């Protein structure tokens, strides 16, 4: 159960935590959907005087479908969010580069991105800024963001930013 909850939590983070569900709530939704669909199809089978095999088999299939429909929905949310982030990444990198070259620090540049746009990537940058303000190290906040987003492009971007910070390389050069 613990691994299942952790997997559900990670999937919810990758999806951007739709409806602010916790992992246990997501599992409860899966169970309720299975029960409701199973009971509805069972009632339908008894009302229509279906054969005994259909009265047993169809509700089981419907319950299984109800159990897996939330997972299918969640994976579509994950893929929608990843596509949105991938599409907005070039514009965000361009704005970050312009801001850093104009003299802003990287945190200030991220703030400009969050001020300019309202999308999944700017929400992620906003969360990083809040975590940094609360005392988390920038590299930890950025790594956590890359883990929450789960796309290789963002992981590479974060690794480059962290390395430039550690080695003292110009942030503008890295962003370019």
XYZ file of C-alpha atoms in Angstrom:
176
model
C 0.000 0.000 0.000
C 2.787 2.466 0.801
C 4.412 2.053 -2.622
C 1.023 2.435 -4.291
C 0.345 5.617 -2.369
C 3.807 6.960 -3.221
C 3.295 6.121 -6.898
C -0.089 7.844 -6.879
C 1.415 10.890 -5.139
C 4.157 11.123 -7.764
C 1.641 10.750 -10.599
C -0.540 13.460 -9.081
C 2.502 15.759 -8.877
C 3.357 15.036 -12.505
C -0.217 15.954 -13.438
C 0.022 19.239 -11.553
C -2.099 17.963 -8.674
C -5.536 18.384 -10.280
C -8.322 19.143 -7.818
C -5.727 19.131 -4.999
C -6.189 15.412 -4.463
C -4.000 13.506 -2.051
C -2.822 10.024 -2.940
C -5.276 8.412 -0.525
C -8.136 10.490 -1.936
C -7.177 9.393 -5.441
C -7.318 5.742 -4.349
C -10.694 6.421 -2.740
C -11.954 7.908 -6.020
C -10.784 4.779 -7.824
C -12.608 2.524 -5.341
C -15.801 4.592 -5.418
C -15.799 4.681 -9.230
C -15.386 0.892 -9.311
C -18.227 0.350 -6.863
C -20.596 2.798 -8.564
C -20.018 1.455 -12.062
C -20.232 -2.140 -10.870
C -23.494 -1.547 -9.003
C -25.048 0.433 -11.868
C -24.248 -2.245 -14.429
C -25.421 -4.979 -12.033
C -28.731 -3.156 -11.554
C -29.050 -2.736 -15.304
C -28.406 -6.440 -15.843
C -31.082 -7.456 -13.345
C -33.628 -5.012 -14.789
C -33.100 -6.259 -18.339
C -33.349 -9.928 -17.329
C -29.957 -10.714 -18.827
C -28.466 -14.189 -18.683
C -26.726 -15.225 -15.457
C -23.302 -15.084 -17.050
C -23.960 -11.518 -18.179
C -25.325 -10.608 -14.734
C -22.012 -11.660 -13.213
C -19.488 -10.857 -15.919
C -20.604 -7.366 -16.967
C -20.638 -5.842 -13.449
C -17.134 -7.237 -12.845
C -15.914 -5.716 -16.107
C -17.632 -2.412 -15.272
C -16.076 -2.368 -11.788
C -12.621 -2.991 -13.280
C -13.227 -0.225 -15.795
C -14.335 2.115 -13.006
C -11.193 1.266 -11.083
C -8.900 2.069 -14.016
C -10.714 5.075 -15.532
C -9.222 7.514 -12.982
C -5.745 6.206 -13.846
C -6.395 6.766 -17.549
C -7.679 10.266 -16.795
C -4.607 11.004 -14.658
C -2.192 9.839 -17.342
C -3.943 12.087 -19.865
C -3.555 14.996 -17.425
C 0.149 14.192 -17.066
C 0.667 14.149 -20.801
C -1.333 17.376 -21.274
C 0.759 19.119 -18.625
C 4.064 17.870 -20.035
C 3.106 19.049 -23.529
C 2.112 22.443 -22.165
C 5.441 22.807 -20.372
C 7.449 21.679 -23.401
C 5.616 24.223 -25.579
C 6.181 27.096 -23.145
C 9.821 26.271 -22.335
C 11.454 28.086 -25.313
C 9.608 31.332 -24.591
C 10.429 31.103 -20.908
C 14.107 30.461 -21.665
C 14.163 33.456 -24.009
C 12.657 35.712 -21.337
C 15.000 34.321 -18.678
C 17.977 35.023 -20.954
C 16.877 38.587 -21.694
C 16.253 39.309 -18.020
C 19.582 37.856 -16.872
C 21.468 39.719 -19.604
C 19.709 42.908 -18.520
C 21.143 42.489 -15.031
C 18.496 40.644 -13.064
C 19.457 37.673 -10.953
C 18.117 34.267 -11.849
C 15.448 34.444 -9.127
C 14.307 37.834 -10.419
C 14.199 36.466 -13.959
C 12.040 33.559 -12.800
C 9.756 36.076 -11.108
C 9.427 37.957 -14.408
C 8.376 34.719 -16.115
C 5.719 34.137 -13.473
C 4.522 37.744 -13.813
C 4.402 37.615 -17.611
C 2.621 34.284 -18.166
C 0.081 32.126 -16.444
C 0.793 28.533 -17.459
C 2.104 25.290 -15.991
C 5.751 26.327 -16.292
C 5.237 29.719 -14.677
C 3.341 28.011 -11.848
C 6.346 25.720 -11.349
C 8.717 28.690 -11.313
C 6.436 30.431 -8.829
C 6.598 27.421 -6.517
C 10.399 27.392 -6.774
C 10.511 31.078 -5.840
C 8.260 30.485 -2.823
C 10.398 27.536 -1.693
C 13.572 29.633 -1.983
C 11.940 32.435 0.010
C 11.052 29.898 2.696
C 14.710 28.916 3.025
C 15.203 26.028 0.652
C 18.427 26.055 -1.335
C 17.961 27.091 -4.960
C 19.486 23.888 -6.314
C 17.196 21.749 -4.155
C 14.125 23.743 -5.168
C 15.097 23.470 -8.848
C 15.755 19.728 -8.589
C 12.399 19.240 -6.893
C 10.765 21.219 -9.715
C 12.438 18.989 -12.316
C 11.184 15.906 -10.435
C 7.652 17.317 -10.253
C 7.635 18.090 -13.975
C 9.270 14.853 -15.082
C 10.499 15.800 -18.550
C 14.115 15.320 -19.660
C 14.371 18.837 -21.102
C 13.615 20.372 -17.720
C 16.038 18.022 -15.962
C 18.802 19.086 -18.371
C 17.923 22.753 -17.898
C 18.035 22.447 -14.118
C 21.326 20.539 -14.237
C 22.858 23.283 -16.392
C 21.636 26.014 -14.037
C 22.976 24.185 -10.974
C 26.338 23.555 -12.619
C 26.678 27.182 -13.685
C 25.909 28.242 -10.138
C 28.455 25.820 -8.651
C 31.246 26.543 -11.130
C 30.694 30.275 -11.398
C 29.909 30.261 -15.108
C 27.898 33.201 -16.396
C 24.182 32.453 -16.125
C 23.518 34.356 -19.358
C 25.913 32.087 -21.277
C 24.270 28.984 -19.905
C 20.801 30.239 -20.763
C 21.881 31.153 -24.294
